[in-house]
CSV table of C-alpha atoms in Angstrom, one decimal:
chain,number,residue,atom,x,y,z
A,1,MET,CA,27.0,14.2,-3.2
A,2,THR,CA,24.4,14.0,-5.9
A,3,GLY,CA,25.0,12.8,-9.4
A,4,SER,CA,24.4,16.3,-10.7
A,5,THR,CA,26.9,17.8,-8.4
A,6,ALA,CA,29.5,15.1,-9.2
A,7,ARG,CA,28.9,15.7,-12.9
A,8,ARG,CA,29.4,19.4,-12.4
A,9,CYS,CA,32.6,18.9,-10.5
A,10,LEU,CA,33.9,16.7,-13.2
A,11,LEU,CA,33.0,19.2,-15.9
A,12,GLY,CA,34.7,21.9,-13.9
A,13,LEU,CA,37.8,19.9,-13.6
A,14,VAL,CA,37.8,19.1,-17.4
A,15,VAL,CA,37.3,22.8,-18.2
A,16,ALA,CA,40.1,23.8,-15.8
A,17,VAL,CA,42.5,21.3,-17.3
A,18,ALA,CA,41.4,22.2,-20.9
A,19,GLY,CA,41.8,25.9,-20.0
A,20,LEU,CA,45.3,25.4,-18.7
A,21,VAL,CA,46.3,23.3,-21.7
A,22,MET,CA,44.8,25.7,-24.3
A,23,ALA,CA,45.9,28.8,-22.5
A,24,ALA,CA,49.4,27.6,-22.1
A,25,PRO,CA,50.7,29.3,-25.3
A,26,ALA,CA,48.9,32.4,-24.5
A,27,SER,CA,49.2,32.5,-20.8
A,28,ALA,CA,50.2,36.2,-20.7
A,29,ALA,CA,47.2,37.2,-18.6
A,30,PRO,CA,47.8,35.0,-15.6
A,31,ALA,CA,51.6,35.3,-16.0
A,32,ALA,CA,51.7,39.0,-16.1
A,33,GLY,CA,53.0,39.4,-12.5
A,34,PRO,CA,55.9,37.0,-12.9
A,35,TRP,CA,56.8,38.6,-16.2
A,36,ASN,CA,57.2,41.9,-14.5
A,37,ALA,CA,59.5,40.4,-12.1
A,38,GLN,CA,61.6,38.9,-14.8
A,39,ARG,CA,61.8,42.0,-17.0
A,40,GLY,CA,65.2,43.3,-17.6
A,41,PRO,CA,66.1,46.9,-17.3
A,42,ASN,CA,65.9,47.4,-21.1
A,43,ASP,CA,62.6,45.5,-21.5
A,44,PRO,CA,59.5,47.5,-22.3
A,45,PRO,CA,57.0,48.1,-19.5
A,46,ASP,CA,54.1,45.7,-18.9
A,47,VAL,CA,51.0,46.9,-20.7
A,48,HIS,CA,48.8,43.9,-19.6
A,49,GLY,CA,45.1,45.0,-19.5
A,50,LEU,CA,45.7,48.4,-21.1
A,51,ASN,CA,43.6,49.5,-24.0
A,52,ILE,CA,45.3,50.5,-27.3
A,53,ALA,CA,45.6,54.2,-26.5
A,54,ASP,CA,47.1,53.6,-23.0
A,55,THR,CA,49.4,50.9,-24.4
A,56,VAL,CA,50.8,53.3,-27.0
A,57,LYS,CA,51.1,56.0,-24.4
A,58,VAL,CA,53.0,53.8,-21.9
A,59,LEU,CA,55.3,52.3,-24.5
A,60,GLN,CA,56.1,55.7,-26.0
A,61,SER,CA,56.8,57.2,-22.6
A,62,TRP,CA,59.2,54.3,-22.2
A,63,ASN,CA,60.9,55.0,-25.6
A,64,LYS,CA,59.7,57.7,-27.9
A,65,GLY,CA,61.2,55.8,-30.9
A,66,VAL,CA,59.5,52.5,-30.1
A,67,VAL,CA,58.0,50.5,-32.9
A,68,ILE,CA,54.7,48.9,-31.7
A,69,ILE,CA,53.5,45.8,-33.5
A,70,PHE,CA,50.0,44.6,-32.6
A,71,ASP,CA,49.0,40.9,-32.9
A,72,PRO,CA,46.5,40.6,-34.4
A,73,ALA,CA,46.9,43.8,-36.4
A,74,LEU,CA,44.4,46.4,-35.6
A,75,ARG,CA,43.0,46.3,-39.1
A,76,GLN,CA,42.6,42.5,-38.9
A,77,LEU,CA,40.9,42.2,-35.5
A,78,PRO,CA,38.4,39.2,-35.3
A,79,LYS,CA,34.8,40.1,-36.0
A,80,GLY,CA,33.3,41.7,-32.9
A,81,ALA,CA,36.6,42.9,-31.5
A,82,THR,CA,37.3,46.6,-32.0
A,83,GLN,CA,40.1,49.0,-31.1
A,84,ASP,CA,37.7,50.2,-28.4
A,85,ASN,CA,37.3,46.9,-26.6
A,86,VAL,CA,40.6,45.0,-27.2
A,87,VAL,CA,43.2,45.2,-24.5
A,88,ALA,CA,46.9,44.3,-24.4
A,89,SER,CA,47.6,40.8,-23.1
A,90,ARG,CA,51.4,40.8,-23.2
A,91,ASP,CA,54.3,42.6,-24.8
A,92,GLY,CA,57.9,42.0,-25.5
A,93,LEU,CA,60.9,43.1,-27.5
A,94,VAL,CA,61.3,41.5,-30.9
A,95,ASN,CA,64.2,41.3,-33.2
A,96,GLN,CA,64.4,43.7,-36.1
A,97,SER,CA,63.9,40.9,-38.6
A,98,THR,CA,60.5,39.9,-37.2
A,99,GLN,CA,57.8,40.3,-39.7
A,100,SER,CA,55.3,42.8,-38.3
A,101,PRO,CA,51.7,42.9,-39.2
A,102,GLN,CA,51.6,46.6,-38.6
A,103,GLU,CA,54.2,49.1,-37.5
A,104,PHE,CA,52.9,51.9,-35.5
A,105,SER,CA,55.9,54.0,-36.1
A,106,ALA,CA,58.5,54.2,-38.8
A,107,ALA,CA,61.2,55.2,-36.4
A,108,ASN,CA,64.2,53.0,-35.9
A,109,GLY,CA,63.6,52.5,-32.2
A,110,PRO,CA,63.0,49.2,-30.3
A,111,ARG,CA,60.4,47.0,-31.7
A,112,VAL,CA,57.7,45.8,-29.2
A,113,LEU,CA,55.2,43.1,-30.0
A,114,VAL,CA,51.9,43.6,-28.2
A,115,THR,CA,49.6,40.6,-28.2
A,116,LEU,CA,46.0,41.7,-28.0
A,117,GLY,CA,43.0,40.1,-26.3
A,118,GLU,CA,39.7,40.8,-24.7
A,119,LEU,CA,38.4,41.1,-21.2
A,120,MET,CA,36.6,37.9,-20.4
A,121,PRO,CA,32.9,38.2,-19.8
A,122,ASP,CA,31.0,36.3,-17.1
A,123,LEU,CA,29.2,33.5,-18.8
A,124,THR,CA,27.9,31.8,-15.7
A,125,GLY,CA,24.2,30.8,-16.1
A,126,LEU,CA,24.1,31.6,-19.8
A,127,GLY,CA,22.9,29.1,-22.3
A,128,GLU,CA,25.1,28.0,-25.2
A,129,SER,CA,23.7,30.4,-27.7
A,130,GLN,CA,23.8,33.3,-25.3
A,131,ALA,CA,27.3,32.5,-24.3
A,132,ARG,CA,28.4,32.3,-28.0
A,133,THR,CA,26.7,35.7,-28.6
A,134,VAL,CA,28.4,37.4,-25.7
A,135,LEU,CA,31.8,36.0,-26.7
A,136,ALA,CA,31.2,36.9,-30.4
A,137,ASN,CA,30.5,40.5,-29.5
A,138,ARG,CA,34.1,40.6,-28.3
A,139,GLY,CA,35.7,38.5,-31.1
A,140,LEU,CA,35.9,35.4,-29.0
A,141,THR,CA,34.7,31.9,-29.7
A,142,LEU,CA,33.3,29.2,-27.4
A,143,ASP,CA,34.7,25.8,-26.7
A,144,PRO,CA,31.9,24.1,-24.8
A,145,THR,CA,32.1,21.0,-22.7
A,146,PRO,CA,30.2,18.8,-23.6
A,147,ASP,CA,30.6,19.6,-27.3
A,148,ARG,CA,26.9,19.9,-27.8
A,149,PRO,CA,25.3,20.7,-24.5
A,150,PRO,CA,21.5,20.3,-24.2
A,151,VAL,CA,19.4,23.4,-24.9
A,152,ASN,CA,18.4,23.8,-21.3
A,153,TRP,CA,21.9,23.5,-19.9
A,154,VAL,CA,23.8,26.6,-18.8
A,155,VAL,CA,27.4,27.5,-18.2
A,156,THR,CA,28.5,26.2,-14.9
A,157,GLY,CA,32.2,27.0,-15.2
A,158,GLN,CA,34.6,28.9,-17.5
A,159,ALA,CA,38.3,28.5,-18.0
A,160,TYR,CA,39.1,32.2,-17.6
A,161,PRO,CA,37.6,34.2,-14.7
A,162,PRO,CA,35.5,37.2,-15.6
A,163,ASN,CA,37.4,40.4,-16.4
A,164,SER,CA,40.7,38.5,-17.0
A,165,VAL,CA,42.5,39.1,-20.3
A,166,VAL,CA,42.0,36.3,-22.8
A,167,GLU,CA,43.6,36.2,-26.1
A,168,PHE,CA,41.7,35.2,-29.3
A,169,VAL,CA,41.6,31.5,-28.7
A,170,PRO,CA,38.5,29.4,-28.1
A,171,VAL,CA,37.3,29.9,-24.6
A,172,PRO,CA,36.5,26.6,-22.7
A,173,ALA,CA,33.3,26.6,-20.7
A,174,ALA,CA,31.5,23.8,-18.9
A,175,PHE,CA,27.8,23.3,-19.2
A,176,GLY,CA,25.4,21.5,-16.9
A,177,PRO,CA,21.7,21.4,-16.0
A,178,PRO,CA,20.5,24.5,-14.4
A,179,ALA,CA,20.6,24.4,-10.6
A,180,ALA,CA,17.3,24.3,-8.8
A,181,PRO,CA,16.5,27.6,-7.2
A,182,PRO,CA,17.4,27.6,-3.6
A,183,PRO,CA,14.4,27.3,-1.2
A,184,PRO,CA,13.2,30.6,0.1
A,185,PRO,CA,14.5,31.4,3.5
A,186,PRO,CA,12.0,30.7,6.2
A,187,PRO,CA,10.0,33.7,7.3
A,188,PRO,CA,11.5,35.2,10.4
A,189,GLY,CA,9.5,34.2,13.4
A,190,PRO,CA,7.9,36.7,15.5
A,191,ARG,CA,10.1,37.9,18.2
A,192,VAL,CA,8.6,37.2,21.6
A,193,THR,CA,9.8,38.8,24.7
A,194,LEU,CA,10.0,36.9,27.9
A,195,PRO,CA,6.9,38.4,29.5
A,196,VAL,CA,4.9,37.7,26.4
A,197,ALA,CA,6.2,34.1,26.3
A,198,ILE,CA,5.2,33.6,29.9
A,199,ALA,CA,1.8,35.0,29.2
A,200,ILE,CA,1.4,32.7,26.2
A,201,GLY,CA,2.5,29.7,28.2
A,202,ALA,CA,0.0,30.5,31.0
A,203,GLY,CA,-2.7,31.0,28.5
A,204,ALA,CA,-2.0,27.7,26.8
A,205,LEU,CA,-2.0,25.9,30.2
A,206,LEU,CA,-5.3,27.6,31.0
A,207,LEU,CA,-6.7,26.5,27.7
A,208,LEU,CA,-5.5,22.9,28.2
A,209,GLY,CA,-7.1,22.8,31.6
A,210,LEU,CA,-10.4,24.1,30.2
A,211,VAL,CA,-10.3,21.6,27.4
A,212,THR,CA,-9.6,18.7,29.8
A,213,ALA,CA,-12.5,19.8,32.0
A,214,LEU,CA,-14.8,19.9,29.0
A,215,VAL,CA,-13.8,16.5,27.8
A,216,SER,CA,-14.1,14.9,31.1
A,217,ARG,CA,-17.5,16.5,31.5
A,218,GLY,CA,-18.6,15.2,28.1
A,219,VAL,CA,-17.4,11.7,29.0
A,220,ARG,CA,-19.4,11.8,32.3
A,221,ARG,CA,-22.5,12.9,30.4
A,222,SER,CA,-21.9,10.2,27.8
A,223,ARG,CA,-21.7,7.5,30.4
A,224,ARG,CA,-24.8,8.9,32.1
A,225,LYS,CA,-26.6,8.9,28.7
A,226,ASN,CA,-25.5,5.3,28.0
A,227,HIS,CA,-26.7,4.4,31.5
A,228,ASP,CA,-30.0,5.9,30.6
A,229,LYS,CA,-30.2,3.8,27.4
A,230,ARG,CA,-30.9,0.7,29.4
A,231,PRO,CA,-34.5,-0.3,28.8
A,232,ALA,CA,-37.0,0.3,31.4
A,233,GLU,CA,-38.5,-3.1,30.7
A,234,HIS,CA,-37.1,-6.4,31.8
A,235,ILE,CA,-37.0,-8.4,28.6
A,236,GLU,CA,-36.4,-12.1,28.5
A,237,VAL,CA,-36.3,-14.4,25.5
A,238,HIS,CA,-36.6,-18.2,26.2
A,239,ALA,CA,-35.9,-20.7,23.5
A,240,PHE,CA,-37.6,-24.1,23.3
A,241,ALA,CA,-36.9,-27.1,21.2
A,242,GLY,CA,-40.5,-27.5,20.2
A,243,GLN,CA,-41.8,-30.3,18.1
A,244,VAL,CA,-39.3,-32.7,16.5
A,245,THR,CA,-40.2,-35.0,13.6
A,246,GLY,CA,-37.8,-37.7,12.6
A,247,PRO,CA,-35.3,-38.5,11.7
A,248,ASP,CA,-37.1,-40.7,9.2
A,249,VAL,CA,-35.4,-42.7,6.5
A,250,PHE,CA,-36.7,-43.5,3.1
A,251,ASP,CA,-35.2,-45.4,0.2
A,252,LEU,CA,-35.1,-43.2,-2.8
A,253,PRO,CA,-37.3,-44.1,-5.7
A,254,GLY,CA,-35.7,-46.3,-8.3
A,255,ALA,CA,-33.1,-47.6,-5.9
A,256,PRO,CA,-32.4,-51.3,-6.2
A,257,PRO,CA,-33.4,-53.5,-3.2
A,258,VAL,CA,-31.1,-53.7,-0.3
A,259,ALA,CA,-28.5,-56.5,-0.3
A,260,SER,CA,-27.0,-58.0,2.7
A,261,VAL,CA,-24.7,-60.8,3.7
A,262,PRO,CA,-26.3,-62.9,5.0
A,263,PRO,CA,-29.7,-61.9,3.6
A,264,PRO,CA,-31.4,-59.6,6.0
A,265,ARG,CA,-34.6,-60.3,7.8
A,266,GLU,CA,-37.2,-57.6,7.6
A,267,VAL,CA,-37.1,-55.6,10.8
A,268,ARG,CA,-38.9,-52.3,11.3
A,269,SER,CA,-37.8,-50.0,14.0
B,1,MET,CA,-18.6,-38.5,16.1
B,2,SER,CA,-17.4,-35.0,15.1
B,3,GLN,CA,-20.0,-32.3,15.3
B,4,VAL,CA,-21.3,-30.7,12.1
B,5,THR,CA,-24.2,-28.4,13.1
B,6,VAL,CA,-27.0,-27.0,11.1
B,7,ARG,CA,-25.6,-23.7,12.1
B,8,ALA,CA,-22.3,-24.5,10.3
B,9,VAL,CA,-24.2,-25.7,7.3
B,10,LEU,CA,-26.4,-22.6,7.1
B,11,PHE,CA,-24.1,-19.9,8.1
B,12,GLY,CA,-20.6,-21.2,8.1
B,13,ASP,CA,-18.4,-19.1,10.4
B,14,SER,CA,-20.9,-16.1,10.3
B,15,ASP,CA,-22.9,-15.1,13.3
B,16,PRO,CA,-26.4,-16.6,12.7
B,17,GLY,CA,-28.2,-13.7,14.3
B,18,ALA,CA,-26.3,-11.2,12.1
B,19,ALA,CA,-26.7,-13.3,9.0
B,20,VAL,CA,-30.5,-13.7,9.5
B,21,ALA,CA,-30.9,-10.0,10.4
B,22,ALA,CA,-29.3,-9.2,7.0
B,23,THR,CA,-31.9,-11.1,5.1
B,24,PRO,CA,-35.0,-9.4,3.6
B,25,ALA,CA,-37.2,-11.8,5.4
B,26,TRP,CA,-36.0,-10.5,8.8
B,27,GLY,CA,-38.3,-7.6,8.3
B,28,THR,CA,-41.2,-10.0,8.3
B,29,VAL,CA,-40.1,-11.5,11.6
B,30,LEU,CA,-39.8,-8.0,13.1
B,31,SER,CA,-43.2,-7.1,11.8
B,32,GLY,CA,-44.6,-10.2,13.5
B,33,LEU,CA,-43.1,-8.7,16.7
B,34,GLY,CA,-44.6,-5.4,16.0
B,35,GLY,CA,-47.3,-5.8,18.6
B,36,VAL,CA,-44.7,-6.3,21.3
B,37,LEU,CA,-42.1,-3.8,20.0
B,38,LEU,CA,-44.6,-1.0,20.0
B,39,THR,CA,-45.1,-1.4,23.7
B,40,LEU,CA,-41.4,-1.1,24.4
B,41,SER,CA,-39.2,1.8,24.9
B,42,PRO,CA,-36.6,2.4,22.1
B,43,PRO,CA,-33.8,0.8,24.2
B,44,GLY,CA,-36.2,-2.1,25.0
B,45,GLN,CA,-37.0,-2.6,21.3
B,46,ALA,CA,-33.3,-2.7,20.5
B,47,GLN,CA,-32.7,-5.2,23.3
B,48,LEU,CA,-35.6,-7.4,22.1
B,49,VAL,CA,-34.3,-7.5,18.5
B,50,ALA,CA,-30.8,-8.3,19.7
B,51,GLU,CA,-32.1,-11.1,22.0
B,52,VAL,CA,-34.1,-12.7,19.3
B,53,SER,CA,-31.3,-12.7,16.8
B,54,ARG,CA,-29.0,-14.1,19.4
B,55,ALA,CA,-31.5,-16.8,20.3
B,56,ILE,CA,-31.6,-17.9,16.7
B,57,GLY,CA,-28.0,-19.0,17.0
B,58,GLY,CA,-29.0,-21.4,19.7
B,59,LEU,CA,-31.8,-22.8,17.6
B,60,VAL,CA,-29.6,-24.1,14.9
B,61,ASN,CA,-27.1,-26.1,16.9
B,62,LEU,CA,-28.7,-29.3,15.7
B,63,ASP,CA,-26.0,-31.9,15.0
B,64,VAL,CA,-26.2,-33.2,11.4
B,65,VAL,CA,-24.2,-36.3,12.1
B,66,GLU,CA,-26.5,-37.2,14.9
B,67,VAL,CA,-29.4,-36.9,12.6
B,68,LEU,CA,-27.6,-39.1,10.0
B,69,VAL,CA,-26.8,-41.8,12.6
B,70,GLY,CA,-30.4,-41.5,13.9
B,71,GLY,CA,-31.7,-42.2,10.5
B,72,TRP,CA,-29.4,-45.2,10.0
B,73,ARG,CA,-30.6,-46.6,13.3
B,74,LYS,CA,-34.1,-46.6,11.8
B,75,HIS,CA,-33.0,-48.2,8.5
B,76,ARG,CA,-34.5,-51.6,8.4
B,77,ALA,CA,-31.5,-53.3,6.8
B,78,LEU,CA,-29.0,-52.0,9.3
B,79,HIS,CA,-31.4,-52.6,12.2
B,80,ALA,CA,-31.9,-56.2,11.0
B,81,ALA,CA,-28.2,-56.7,10.8
B,82,ALA,CA,-27.8,-55.3,14.3
B,83,GLU,CA,-30.4,-57.7,15.6
B,84,ARG,CA,-28.7,-60.6,13.9
B,85,THR,CA,-25.2,-59.8,15.0
B,86,LYS,CA,-26.0,-58.9,18.5
B,87,PRO,CA,-26.2,-62.4,20.0
B,88,SER,CA,-22.8,-63.5,18.6
B,89,PRO,CA,-19.9,-61.2,19.7
B,90,GLY,CA,-17.9,-62.2,16.6
B,91,GLY,CA,-20.9,-61.8,14.3
B,92,THR,CA,-20.2,-59.4,11.4
B,93,GLU,CA,-22.4,-58.4,8.4
B,94,GLN,CA,-21.9,-56.1,5.5
B,95,VAL,CA,-25.0,-54.4,4.5
B,96,GLU,CA,-25.4,-52.6,1.2
B,97,LEU,CA,-27.7,-49.7,1.4
B,98,THR,CA,-29.1,-48.1,-1.7
B,99,SER,CA,-29.5,-44.4,-2.0
B,100,HIS,CA,-31.7,-43.2,0.8
B,101,GLN,CA,-33.0,-40.0,2.4
B,102,ILE,CA,-33.1,-39.0,6.0
B,103,THR,CA,-35.3,-36.2,7.0
B,104,THR,CA,-36.0,-34.4,10.2
B,105,THR,CA,-38.0,-31.3,11.1
B,106,HIS,CA,-37.7,-29.3,14.2
B,107,ARG,CA,-40.1,-26.5,15.2
B,108,PRO,CA,-38.4,-24.6,18.0
B,109,TYR,CA,-39.9,-21.4,19.3
B,110,LEU,CA,-39.0,-18.4,21.4
B,111,ASP,CA,-41.1,-17.1,24.2
B,112,ILE,CA,-40.8,-13.4,24.7
B,113,ASN,CA,-41.4,-12.2,28.3
B,114,VAL,CA,-41.6,-8.6,29.2
B,115,ASN,CA,-41.4,-7.8,32.9
B,116,GLY,CA,-42.0,-11.4,33.7
B,117,LYS,CA,-45.1,-11.7,31.5
B,118,LYS,CA,-45.2,-13.7,28.3
B,119,ARG,CA,-46.0,-11.3,25.5
B,120,ALA,CA,-45.3,-13.3,22.3
B,121,THR,CA,-44.1,-16.5,20.8
B,122,VAL,CA,-42.1,-16.7,17.7
B,123,HIS,CA,-42.1,-20.0,15.8
B,124,PHE,CA,-39.3,-21.3,13.7
B,125,ASP,CA,-39.1,-24.2,11.3
B,126,LEU,CA,-35.8,-26.0,10.9
B,127,GLY,CA,-35.7,-28.7,8.2
B,128,LEU,CA,-32.9,-31.0,7.5
B,129,THR,CA,-32.7,-33.5,4.6
B,130,LEU,CA,-29.8,-35.8,4.0
B,131,VAL,CA,-29.6,-37.8,0.8
B,132,VAL,CA,-27.1,-40.6,1.2
B,133,ASP,CA,-25.6,-42.3,-1.8
B,134,THR,CA,-25.3,-46.1,-2.0
B,135,MET,CA,-23.1,-47.3,0.8
B,136,ILE,CA,-21.9,-50.5,2.5
B,137,GLY,CA,-22.1,-50.6,6.3
B,138,THR,CA,-20.3,-53.1,8.3
B,139,VAL,CA,-22.3,-54.2,11.4
B,140,HIS,CA,-20.4,-56.0,14.2
B,141,HIS,CA,-22.2,-57.1,17.3
B,142,ALA,CA,-25.0,-54.7,16.7
B,143,ARG,CA,-22.7,-51.8,16.1
B,144,LEU,CA,-21.9,-49.9,12.9
B,145,VAL,CA,-18.2,-50.2,12.7
B,146,ALA,CA,-17.4,-49.2,9.1
B,147,VAL,CA,-18.9,-47.4,6.2
B,148,GLN,CA,-17.9,-47.4,2.6
B,149,GLY,CA,-19.4,-44.9,0.2
B,150,GLY,CA,-22.4,-43.1,1.4
B,151,ARG,CA,-21.7,-39.6,0.2
B,152,CYS,CA,-24.2,-37.4,2.0
B,153,THR,CA,-25.9,-34.3,0.6
B,154,VAL,CA,-27.2,-32.1,3.3
B,155,THR,CA,-29.9,-29.6,2.8
B,156,ALA,CA,-30.8,-27.3,5.7
B,157,GLY,CA,-33.5,-24.7,5.8
B,158,LEU,CA,-34.6,-22.2,8.5
B,159,GLY,CA,-37.9,-20.4,8.5
B,160,CYS,CA,-39.8,-18.2,10.8
B,161,GLU,CA,-43.6,-18.1,11.0
B,162,GLY,CA,-43.7,-19.6,7.6
B,163,VAL,CA,-41.2,-17.2,6.0
B,164,PRO,CA,-37.9,-18.8,4.8
B,165,LEU,CA,-34.9,-17.1,6.4
B,166,ALA,CA,-32.0,-19.2,5.2
B,167,SER,CA,-31.3,-22.3,3.2
B,168,ARG,CA,-28.1,-24.0,2.1
B,169,GLN,CA,-26.8,-27.3,0.8
B,170,VAL,CA,-23.5,-29.0,1.5
B,171,VAL,CA,-22.0,-32.4,0.8
B,172,LEU,CA,-20.4,-34.4,3.5
B,173,ASP,CA,-18.1,-37.4,3.4
B,174,PRO,CA,-19.2,-39.8,6.1
B,175,HIS,CA,-15.6,-41.0,6.4
B,176,LEU,CA,-14.6,-37.5,7.5
B,177,VAL,CA,-17.4,-36.8,9.9
B,178,LEU,CA,-18.0,-40.2,11.4
B,179,ARG,CA,-15.8,-41.3,14.3
B,180,LEU,CA,-16.7,-44.9,14.4
B,181,ALA,CA,-14.0,-46.1,16.9
B,182,ASP,CA,-15.7,-49.0,18.7
B,183,GLY,CA,-18.7,-48.6,16.5
B,184,ILE,CA,-22.0,-46.8,16.7
B,185,PRO,CA,-24.6,-48.7,18.6
B,186,LEU,CA,-27.6,-49.3,16.4
B,187,LEU,CA,-30.1,-50.7,18.9
B,188,ALA,CA,-31.9,-48.7,21.4
B,189,GLU,CA,-30.9,-50.7,24.4
B,190,ASP,CA,-27.3,-50.6,23.4
B,191,ARG,CA,-27.5,-46.8,23.0
B,192,ARG,CA,-28.9,-46.4,26.5
B,193,THR,CA,-26.0,-48.6,27.8
B,194,ALA,CA,-23.5,-46.6,25.9
B,195,ASN,CA,-25.0,-43.3,27.1
B,196,SER,CA,-25.0,-44.5,30.7
B,197,ARG,CA,-21.3,-45.4,30.4
B,198,SER,CA,-20.5,-42.1,28.9
């Protein structure tokens, strides 16, 4: 495992944990299934993932006198979120005394609180600024890991999968260096049928034999050529010592006279 | 005596033929052979040049130490000491020699035969000069048995037909190159005896 891969795994783990922690209070989206199973016979129907119109339709078909309370209120949606792109995340009965941001109906029916959210976009491969823009277009904010990712880093993981319903909380996303593009697949080799392969093999053998013959012929010629390089003449070089003078010995000028113990007699060789 | 040749002085570990052939003066040598070379086939010319350069290696095998000792044998002080100490087996003298110079000149030559016929002679000049610093030689029973001092500056030169080919100077320490052992016989008759024994 390379350092880059290990770092990405660690970031992904951090994002996952952070996502679970942050999404815990607003875990309507992933818990939609179990909620259905736990709903009582008098509970309103699950409207998870439905838009405003469908949510109203479903709830009113459940009880015509229903009082629908949206959170956040439709008039106070975060910037970027509109009635056209928000969806219901979860819903539930609330007590009569609950303060409601907006009552859809003035009737005295059951009061249902519908928590709104957005469909999560796919942020993978986007830079920080791109990811923030995409999220802001839906009223969402980014919670990057690390806090200030380098400019060239991209989203390598996000806490909520694409198209899941996420409520208006900061969306955790992990950033990392962009992955190197995968090497191009090797070009498909030519398909060779058996007869063609046999023919190629035979041709290669023939070529090999031809080359061997040419090389051996060249070697023979080269040897013959070297043989021809021998001189036609018979040349001999004899060395002779010649005249020898010396060795002769001289006292150098200025040298003091020779001393000897006992004093030497003059003898010339 | 350990052997220090003129070849080693002039060329060190290099091949003498190759070293000489690399000198500018080698062209002069070849031009001197021009008369012969022109009569030869190209392979013959190449062989002749190779043979001559190889033969040069054999011309420079002169032993420097042998020349040094030969000079000392002629030195009158050492010779006199040898004469005096020869009659008495225990006779020993110490002789102080002032700075002196030993020279020798060799004029080897190469005969070039082509198809058994002599076609040319190439003459070489090999000069050797040894300048020996002041030294004290111990002569025992006509043999040089010890040397003190005597640093030796060797100058060797090789020429061909009057053209210098190579020249170099080195300094020798006699203590390192002389193997005195039982002593070096200084008198001619003793040398002959020693040579016949060996």
